[in-house]
Coordinates of C-alpha atoms in Angstrom, one line a residue:
X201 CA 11.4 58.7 -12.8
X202 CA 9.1 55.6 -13.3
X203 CA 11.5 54.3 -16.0
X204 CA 14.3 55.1 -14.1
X205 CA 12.8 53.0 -11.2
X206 CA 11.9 50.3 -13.5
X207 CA 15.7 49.8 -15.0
X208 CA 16.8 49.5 -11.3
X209 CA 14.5 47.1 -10.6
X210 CA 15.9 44.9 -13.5
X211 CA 19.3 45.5 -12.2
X212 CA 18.8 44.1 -9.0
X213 CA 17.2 40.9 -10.0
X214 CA 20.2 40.2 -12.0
X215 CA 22.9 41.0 -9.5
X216 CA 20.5 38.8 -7.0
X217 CA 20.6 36.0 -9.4
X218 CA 24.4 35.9 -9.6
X219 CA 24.7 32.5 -10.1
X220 CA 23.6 32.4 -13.5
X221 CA 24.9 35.5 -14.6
X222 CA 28.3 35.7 -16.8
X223 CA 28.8 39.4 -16.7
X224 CA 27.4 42.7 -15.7
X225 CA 28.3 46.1 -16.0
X226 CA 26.8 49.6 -15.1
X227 CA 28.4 52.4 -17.3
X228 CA 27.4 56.1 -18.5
X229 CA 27.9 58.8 -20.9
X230 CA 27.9 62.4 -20.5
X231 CA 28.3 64.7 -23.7
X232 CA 28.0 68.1 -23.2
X233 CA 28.6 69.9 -27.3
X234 CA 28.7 73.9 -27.7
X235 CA 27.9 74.5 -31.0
X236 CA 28.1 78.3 -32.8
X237 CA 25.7 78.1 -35.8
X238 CA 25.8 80.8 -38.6
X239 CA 25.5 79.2 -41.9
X240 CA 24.6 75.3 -40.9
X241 CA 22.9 73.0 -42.6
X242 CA 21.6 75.7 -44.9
X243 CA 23.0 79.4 -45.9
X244 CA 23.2 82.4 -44.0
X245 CA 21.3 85.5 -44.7
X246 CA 20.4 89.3 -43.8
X247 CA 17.4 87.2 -41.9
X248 CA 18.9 85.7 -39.3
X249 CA 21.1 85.6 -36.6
X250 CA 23.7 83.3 -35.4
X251 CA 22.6 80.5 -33.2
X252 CA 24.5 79.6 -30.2
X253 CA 23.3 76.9 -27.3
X254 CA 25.0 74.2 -25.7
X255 CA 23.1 70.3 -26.1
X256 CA 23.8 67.5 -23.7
X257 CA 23.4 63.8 -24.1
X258 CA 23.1 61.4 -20.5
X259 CA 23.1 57.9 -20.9
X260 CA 22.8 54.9 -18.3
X261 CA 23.8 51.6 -19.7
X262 CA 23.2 48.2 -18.3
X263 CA 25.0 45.4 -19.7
X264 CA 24.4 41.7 -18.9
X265 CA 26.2 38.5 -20.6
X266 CA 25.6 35.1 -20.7
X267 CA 25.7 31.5 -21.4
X268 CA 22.4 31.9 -23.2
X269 CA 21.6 35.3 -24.2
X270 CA 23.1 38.7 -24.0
X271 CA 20.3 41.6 -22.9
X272 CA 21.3 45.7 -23.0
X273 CA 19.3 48.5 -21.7
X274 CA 20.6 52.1 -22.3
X275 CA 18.3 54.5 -21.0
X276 CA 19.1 58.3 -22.5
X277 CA 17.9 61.5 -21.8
X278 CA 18.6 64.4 -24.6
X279 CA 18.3 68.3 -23.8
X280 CA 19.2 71.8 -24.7
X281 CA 20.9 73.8 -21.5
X282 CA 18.1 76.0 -20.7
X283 CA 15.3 74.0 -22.5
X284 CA 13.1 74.1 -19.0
X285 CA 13.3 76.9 -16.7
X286 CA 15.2 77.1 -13.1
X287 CA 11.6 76.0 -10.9
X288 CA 10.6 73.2 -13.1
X289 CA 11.3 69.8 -12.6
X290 CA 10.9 68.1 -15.8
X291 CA 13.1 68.3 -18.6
X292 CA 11.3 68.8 -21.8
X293 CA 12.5 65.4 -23.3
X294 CA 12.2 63.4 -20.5
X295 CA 13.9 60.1 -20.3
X296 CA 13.8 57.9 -23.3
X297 CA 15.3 54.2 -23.8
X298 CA 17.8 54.5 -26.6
X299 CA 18.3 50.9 -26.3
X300 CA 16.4 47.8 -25.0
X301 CA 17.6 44.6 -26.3
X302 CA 17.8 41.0 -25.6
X303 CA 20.1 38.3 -28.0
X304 CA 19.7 34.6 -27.4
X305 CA 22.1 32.2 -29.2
X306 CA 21.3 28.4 -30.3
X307 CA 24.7 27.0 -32.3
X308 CA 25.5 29.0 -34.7
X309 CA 22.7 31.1 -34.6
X310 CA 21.5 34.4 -32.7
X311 CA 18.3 36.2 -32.1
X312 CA 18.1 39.9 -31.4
X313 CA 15.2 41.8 -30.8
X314 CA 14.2 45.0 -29.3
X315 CA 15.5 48.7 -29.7
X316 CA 18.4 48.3 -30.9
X317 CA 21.0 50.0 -33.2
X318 CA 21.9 48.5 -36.5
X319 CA 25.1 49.9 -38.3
X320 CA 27.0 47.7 -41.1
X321 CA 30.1 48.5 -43.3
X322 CA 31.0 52.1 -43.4
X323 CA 27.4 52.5 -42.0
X324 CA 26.1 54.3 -45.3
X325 CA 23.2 53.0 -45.8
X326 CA 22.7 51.8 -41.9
X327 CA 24.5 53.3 -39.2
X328 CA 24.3 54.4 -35.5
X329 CA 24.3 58.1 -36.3
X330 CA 26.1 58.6 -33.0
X331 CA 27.1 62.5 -33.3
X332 CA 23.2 63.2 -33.0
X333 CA 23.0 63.4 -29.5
X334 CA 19.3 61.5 -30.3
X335 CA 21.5 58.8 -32.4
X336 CA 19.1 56.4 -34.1
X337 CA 17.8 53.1 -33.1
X338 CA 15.0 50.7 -34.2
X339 CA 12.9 48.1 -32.6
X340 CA 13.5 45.3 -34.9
X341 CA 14.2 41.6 -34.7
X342 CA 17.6 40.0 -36.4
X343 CA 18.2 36.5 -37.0
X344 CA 22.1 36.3 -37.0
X345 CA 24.2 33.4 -38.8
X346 CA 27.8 32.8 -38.3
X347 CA 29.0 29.7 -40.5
X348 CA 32.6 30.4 -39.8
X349 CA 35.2 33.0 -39.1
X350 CA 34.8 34.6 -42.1
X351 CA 31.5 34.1 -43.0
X352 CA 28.1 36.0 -41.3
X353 CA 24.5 36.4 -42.8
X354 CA 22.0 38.5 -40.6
X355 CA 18.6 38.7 -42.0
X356 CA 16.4 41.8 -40.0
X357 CA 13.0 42.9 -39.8
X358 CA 10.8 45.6 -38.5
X359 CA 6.8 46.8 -38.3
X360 CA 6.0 49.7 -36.8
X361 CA 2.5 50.8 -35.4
X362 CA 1.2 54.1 -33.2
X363 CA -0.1 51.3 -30.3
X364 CA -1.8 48.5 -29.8
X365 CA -5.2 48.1 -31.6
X366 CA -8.2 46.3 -32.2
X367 CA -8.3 47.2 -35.7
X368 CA -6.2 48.3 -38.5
X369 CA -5.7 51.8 -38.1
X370 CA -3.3 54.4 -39.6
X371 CA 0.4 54.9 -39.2
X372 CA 1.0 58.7 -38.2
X373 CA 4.8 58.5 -37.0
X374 CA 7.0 60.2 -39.0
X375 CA 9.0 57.0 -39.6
X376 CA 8.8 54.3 -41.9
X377 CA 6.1 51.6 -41.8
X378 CA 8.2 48.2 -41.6
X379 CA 11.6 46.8 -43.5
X380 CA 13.3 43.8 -44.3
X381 CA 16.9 43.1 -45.2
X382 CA 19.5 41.1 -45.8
X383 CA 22.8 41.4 -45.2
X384 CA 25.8 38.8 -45.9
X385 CA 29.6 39.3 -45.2
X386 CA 32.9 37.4 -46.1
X387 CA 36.6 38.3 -45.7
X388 CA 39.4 36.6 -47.8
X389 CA 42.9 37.3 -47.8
X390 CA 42.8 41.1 -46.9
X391 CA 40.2 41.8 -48.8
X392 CA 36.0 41.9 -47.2
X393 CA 33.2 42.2 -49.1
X394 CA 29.4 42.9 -48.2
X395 CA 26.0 42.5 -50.0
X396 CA 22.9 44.2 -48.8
X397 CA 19.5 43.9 -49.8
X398 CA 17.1 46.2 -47.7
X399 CA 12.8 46.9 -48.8
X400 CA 11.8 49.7 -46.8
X401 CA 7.7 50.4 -46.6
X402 CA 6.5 54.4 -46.1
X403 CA 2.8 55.0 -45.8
X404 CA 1.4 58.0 -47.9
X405 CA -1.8 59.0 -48.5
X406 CA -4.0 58.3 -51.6
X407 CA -7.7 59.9 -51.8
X408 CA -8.3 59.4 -47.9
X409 CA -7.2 56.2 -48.2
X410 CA -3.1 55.4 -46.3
X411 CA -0.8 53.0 -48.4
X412 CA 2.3 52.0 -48.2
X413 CA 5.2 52.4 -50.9
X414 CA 7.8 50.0 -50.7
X415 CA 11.8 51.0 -52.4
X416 CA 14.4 48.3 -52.6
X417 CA 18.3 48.9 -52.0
X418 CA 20.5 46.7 -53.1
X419 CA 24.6 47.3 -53.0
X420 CA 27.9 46.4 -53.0
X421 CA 31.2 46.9 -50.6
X422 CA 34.3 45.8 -50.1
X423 CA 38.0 47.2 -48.8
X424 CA 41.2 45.8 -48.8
X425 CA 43.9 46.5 -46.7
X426 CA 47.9 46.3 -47.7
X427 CA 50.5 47.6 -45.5
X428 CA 50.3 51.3 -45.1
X429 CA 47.6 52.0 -47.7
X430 CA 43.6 50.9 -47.9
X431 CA 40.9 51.5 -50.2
X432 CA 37.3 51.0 -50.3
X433 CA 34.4 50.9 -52.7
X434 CA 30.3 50.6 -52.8
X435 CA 27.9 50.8 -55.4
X436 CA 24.1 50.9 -54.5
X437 CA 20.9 50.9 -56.6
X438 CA 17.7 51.8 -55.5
X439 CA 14.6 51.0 -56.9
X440 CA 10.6 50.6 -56.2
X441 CA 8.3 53.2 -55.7
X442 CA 8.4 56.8 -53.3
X443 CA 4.5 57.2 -52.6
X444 CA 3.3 56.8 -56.2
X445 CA 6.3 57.9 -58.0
X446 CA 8.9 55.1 -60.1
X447 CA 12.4 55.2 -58.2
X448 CA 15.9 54.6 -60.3
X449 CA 18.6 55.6 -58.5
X450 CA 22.1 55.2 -57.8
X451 CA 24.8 55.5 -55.2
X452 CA 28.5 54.9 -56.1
X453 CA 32.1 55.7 -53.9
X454 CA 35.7 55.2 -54.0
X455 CA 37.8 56.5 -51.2
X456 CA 42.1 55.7 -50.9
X457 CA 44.2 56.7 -47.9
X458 CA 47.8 56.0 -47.2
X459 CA 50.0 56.0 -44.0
X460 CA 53.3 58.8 -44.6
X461 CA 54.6 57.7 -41.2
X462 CA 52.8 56.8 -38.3
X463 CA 51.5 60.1 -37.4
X464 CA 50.3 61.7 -40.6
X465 CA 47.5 60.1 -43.3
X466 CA 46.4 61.7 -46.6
X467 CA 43.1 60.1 -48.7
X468 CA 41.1 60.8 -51.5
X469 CA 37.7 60.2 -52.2
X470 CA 34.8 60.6 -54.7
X471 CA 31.3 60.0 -54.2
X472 CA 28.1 60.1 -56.3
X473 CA 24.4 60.4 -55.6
X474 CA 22.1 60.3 -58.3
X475 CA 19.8 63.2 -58.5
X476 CA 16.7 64.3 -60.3
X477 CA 17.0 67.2 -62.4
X478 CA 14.6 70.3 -61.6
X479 CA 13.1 70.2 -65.0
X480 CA 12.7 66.6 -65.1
X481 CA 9.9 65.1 -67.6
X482 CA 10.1 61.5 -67.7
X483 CA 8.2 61.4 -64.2
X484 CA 10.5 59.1 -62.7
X485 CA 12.3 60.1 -59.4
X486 CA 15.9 59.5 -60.1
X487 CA 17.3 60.9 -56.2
X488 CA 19.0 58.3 -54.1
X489 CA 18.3 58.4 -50.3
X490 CA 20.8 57.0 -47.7
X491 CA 18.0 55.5 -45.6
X492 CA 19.3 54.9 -41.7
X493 CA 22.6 56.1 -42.4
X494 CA 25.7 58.1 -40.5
X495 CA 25.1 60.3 -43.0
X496 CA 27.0 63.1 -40.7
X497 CA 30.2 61.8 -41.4
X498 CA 29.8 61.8 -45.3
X499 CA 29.4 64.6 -47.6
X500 CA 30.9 67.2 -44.9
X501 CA 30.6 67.8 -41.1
X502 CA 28.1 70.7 -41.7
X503 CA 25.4 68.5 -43.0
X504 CA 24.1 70.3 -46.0
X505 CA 23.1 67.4 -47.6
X506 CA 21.2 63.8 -46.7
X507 CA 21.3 64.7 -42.6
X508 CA 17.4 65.5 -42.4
X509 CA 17.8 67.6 -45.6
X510 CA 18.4 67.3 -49.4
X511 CA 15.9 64.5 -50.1
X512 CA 14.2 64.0 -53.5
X513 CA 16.8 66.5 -54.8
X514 CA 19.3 66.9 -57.6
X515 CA 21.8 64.5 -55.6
X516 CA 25.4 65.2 -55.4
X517 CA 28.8 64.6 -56.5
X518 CA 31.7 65.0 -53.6
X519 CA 35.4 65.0 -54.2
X520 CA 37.4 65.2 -51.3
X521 CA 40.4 64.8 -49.4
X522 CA 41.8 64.3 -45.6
X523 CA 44.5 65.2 -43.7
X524 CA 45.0 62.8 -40.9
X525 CA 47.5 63.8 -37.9
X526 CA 48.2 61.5 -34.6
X527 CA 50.2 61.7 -31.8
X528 CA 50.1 60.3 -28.2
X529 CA 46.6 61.6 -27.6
X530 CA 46.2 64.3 -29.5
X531 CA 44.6 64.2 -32.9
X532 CA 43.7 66.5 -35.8
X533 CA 41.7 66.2 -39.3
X534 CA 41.8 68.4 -42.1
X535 CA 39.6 67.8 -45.0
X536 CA 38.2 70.0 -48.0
X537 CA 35.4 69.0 -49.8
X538 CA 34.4 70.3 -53.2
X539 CA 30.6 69.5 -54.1
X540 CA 28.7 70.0 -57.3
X541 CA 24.9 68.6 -58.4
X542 CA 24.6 65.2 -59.9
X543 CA 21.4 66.6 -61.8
X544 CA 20.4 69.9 -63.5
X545 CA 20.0 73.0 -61.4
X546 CA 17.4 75.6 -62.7
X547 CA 16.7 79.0 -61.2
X548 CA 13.1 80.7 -61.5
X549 CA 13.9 82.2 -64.6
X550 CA 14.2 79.0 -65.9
X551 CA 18.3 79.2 -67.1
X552 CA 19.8 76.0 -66.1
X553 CA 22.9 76.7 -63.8
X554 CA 26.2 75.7 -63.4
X555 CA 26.6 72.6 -61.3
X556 CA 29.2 73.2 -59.1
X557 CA 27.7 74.0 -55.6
X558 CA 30.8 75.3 -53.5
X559 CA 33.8 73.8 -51.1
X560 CA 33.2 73.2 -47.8
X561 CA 36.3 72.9 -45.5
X562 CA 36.3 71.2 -41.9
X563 CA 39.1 71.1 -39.3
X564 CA 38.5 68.9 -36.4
X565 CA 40.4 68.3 -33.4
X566 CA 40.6 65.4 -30.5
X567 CA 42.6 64.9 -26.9
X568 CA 42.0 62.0 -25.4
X569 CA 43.0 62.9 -21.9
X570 CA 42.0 59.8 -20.1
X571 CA 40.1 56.2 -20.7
X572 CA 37.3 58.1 -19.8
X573 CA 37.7 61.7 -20.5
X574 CA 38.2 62.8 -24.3
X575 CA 37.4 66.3 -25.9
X576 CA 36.8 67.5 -29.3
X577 CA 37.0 70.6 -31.2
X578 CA 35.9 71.8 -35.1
X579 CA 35.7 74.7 -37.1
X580 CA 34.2 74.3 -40.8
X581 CA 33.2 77.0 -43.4
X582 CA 31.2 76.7 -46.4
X583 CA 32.4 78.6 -49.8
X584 CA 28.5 78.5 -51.7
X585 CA 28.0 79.8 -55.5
X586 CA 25.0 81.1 -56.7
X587 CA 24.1 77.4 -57.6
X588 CA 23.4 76.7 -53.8
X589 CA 21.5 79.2 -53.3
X590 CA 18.7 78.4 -55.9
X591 CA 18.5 74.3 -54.1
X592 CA 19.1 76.0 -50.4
X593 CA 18.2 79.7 -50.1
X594 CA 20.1 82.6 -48.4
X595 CA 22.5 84.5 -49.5
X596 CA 25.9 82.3 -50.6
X597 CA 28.1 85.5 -50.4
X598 CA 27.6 85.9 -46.3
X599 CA 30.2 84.3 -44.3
X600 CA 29.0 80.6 -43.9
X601 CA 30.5 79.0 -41.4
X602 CA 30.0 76.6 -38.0
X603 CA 31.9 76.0 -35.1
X604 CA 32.1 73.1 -32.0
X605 CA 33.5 72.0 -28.8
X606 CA 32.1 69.0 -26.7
X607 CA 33.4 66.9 -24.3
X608 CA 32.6 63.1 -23.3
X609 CA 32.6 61.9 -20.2
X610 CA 32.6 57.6 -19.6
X611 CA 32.3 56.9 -16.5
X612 CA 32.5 53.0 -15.6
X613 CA 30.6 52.1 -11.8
X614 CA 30.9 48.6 -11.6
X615 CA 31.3 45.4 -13.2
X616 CA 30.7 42.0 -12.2
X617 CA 32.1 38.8 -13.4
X618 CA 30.5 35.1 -12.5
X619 CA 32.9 32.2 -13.7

């Protein structure tokens, strides 16, 4: 409540100060997702039941534009239906600011710092993660230039401590320590392409004594778009330490799609992740990581690999394809996607297994019944082999599957406009 308090305060000092405000709006976001879990994220088994439970994200966002600066506040609360019982009056998450940023601009330059989220390109390597009703943020400052239309360089950097401190002490969040990036885009013709260069610091320990590791990623993108068809490509390499351990990895994608009509798309896509193989002996870690990426919306919906999972591990290779139907405002997805291990796979017994890891098929549907009202819908099953088990556990021949239904509410109070 004392947040909550807080945020109003700072709304009414800029509505009373109208005179040198721009713009201001007051919106929300209400996103209440039922969600049927039996083979999620990880296989099914005799073990276990199926999980069912319904998760709701509130937000209350404050928007304020200027001459001078641009500032944001979105304060969020996440939580479980349920998660506190019917006498209690807190929820177990509380209220959180998902966002608390202020940008000033001098010529062609910004500043941005605060919470904020950071998502570039196709949001691979940093992205908002926005189907976790949590999504991601970091409080971080960027230094934004814009020498033209088609040409932008952002430069961004973040440190991270527990609190305020007289002394050096130990970092115990389960986050990384501090980064620094780069990031420069230009668009010619049809075509845009992006360069990013991102060192990422993690604290380990080393006999009693906490270091940091820092790993360097350093890519390539760029898409064209001609008439009814698009295509897209990245290539990443990662390189540095993890903890005490030599990193060379690599990241490389393709993806096509092409327009039938103007209701239906098809695609294809490939991706690779460089892995590690389980009997590795040249005590280098070859596995890449997609840092602070929407990692949901690569690799399959069901998030078996790279969403909080599949780290350090024998990487993968994805081939897959997408049905794309629209039509007023209904939409529908279909896309198969048929997985296999970029690295060797051994079981216990020490026999190397065949790489393939399964196919993993998602349907997912969308009505956009108003500006402010939209619903979705999915259904997804995973088809393991024997292969997944040994990197995943459970039992690959149990029905694996996972289904969804949320809808979003956006409601928009007021808005205010100072000429």
């Amino acid at each position: 409540m004392k947040l909550l308090k807080s945020i109003f305060i700072i709304v009414f000092l800029i509505c009373i100060q109208q005179s040198n405000a721009q713009q201001f709006n007051l919106d929300a976001e209400l996103k209440p997702r039922f969600e049927y879990r039996n083979g999620y994220k990880t296989l099914n088994s005799d073990a276990v039941d199926a999980a069912s439970f319904v998760s709701q994200r509130t937000r209350l966002n404050f928007g304020y534009k200027g001459p001078e600066f641009n500032a944001y506040i979105s304060a969020q609360n996440v939580r479980t239906w349920g998660d506190v019982g019917t006498l209690s009056t807190t929820d177990v998450n509380g209220i959180t600011l998902q966002q608390a940023w202020a940008e000033a601009f001098l010529g062609k330059f910004s500043f941005k710092l605060g919470r904020q989220e950071i998502a570039y390109d196709n949001e691979r390597i940093f992205g908002s993660v926005n189907w976790n009703q949590q999504a991601r943020s970091h409080d971080a400052l960027r230094v934004k230039f814009k020498a033209d239309a088609n040409n932008r360089i952002d430069i961004g950097f973040a440190l991270n401590e527990n609190s305020e401190s007289v002394f050096k002490q130990d970092y115990t969040v389960n986050n990384y320590k501090n980064f620094q990036y780069l990031w420069y885009n230009t668009n010619f013709n049809k075509v845009g392409l992006s360069f990013l260069f991102l060192n990422t610091g993690f604290t380990y320990t080393d006999v009693n004594e906490q270091k940091i590791a820092y790993n360097q990623t350093i890519g390539l993108t760029s898409g064209i778009t001609e008439n009814k068809w698009s295509a897209d490509v990245a290539i990443y390499a990662q390189t540095g330490k993890v903890e005490k351990t030599d990193l060379s990895a690599l990241n490389a994608s393709a993806n096509f799609s092409y327009n039938l009509n103007s209701e239906f798309l098809v695609g294809l896509g490939a991706e690779y992740l460089s892995g590690t193989d389980m009997n590795e002996t040249d005590g280098e870690l070859h596995s890449f990581t997609p840092w602070f990426g929407t990692n949901h919306k690569f690799n399959g919906i069901m998030d078996y690999f790279y969403v909080g999972n599949h780290s350090n591990s024998v990487g993968l290779v994805d081939l897959n394809a997408k049905i794309n139907y629209t039509k007023n405002k209904f939409s529908a997805n279909l896309a198969p996607h048929f997985f296999s291990s970029a690295a060797k796979v051994v079981a216990i017994n020490n026999i190397e297994q065949d790489n393939y890891l399964g196919t993993e098929i998602d349907l997912t549907l969308g009505y956009k019944a108003s500006k402010s009202i939209t619903f979705n819908a999915g259904y997804s099953q995973m088809f393991a082999t024997d292969t997944m088990e040994v990197i995943k556990g459970g039992d690959a021949s149990k029905v694996n599957n996972w289904a969804w239904a949320m809808i979003t509410f956006k409601p928009h109070f007021f808005s205010y406009t100072n000429n």
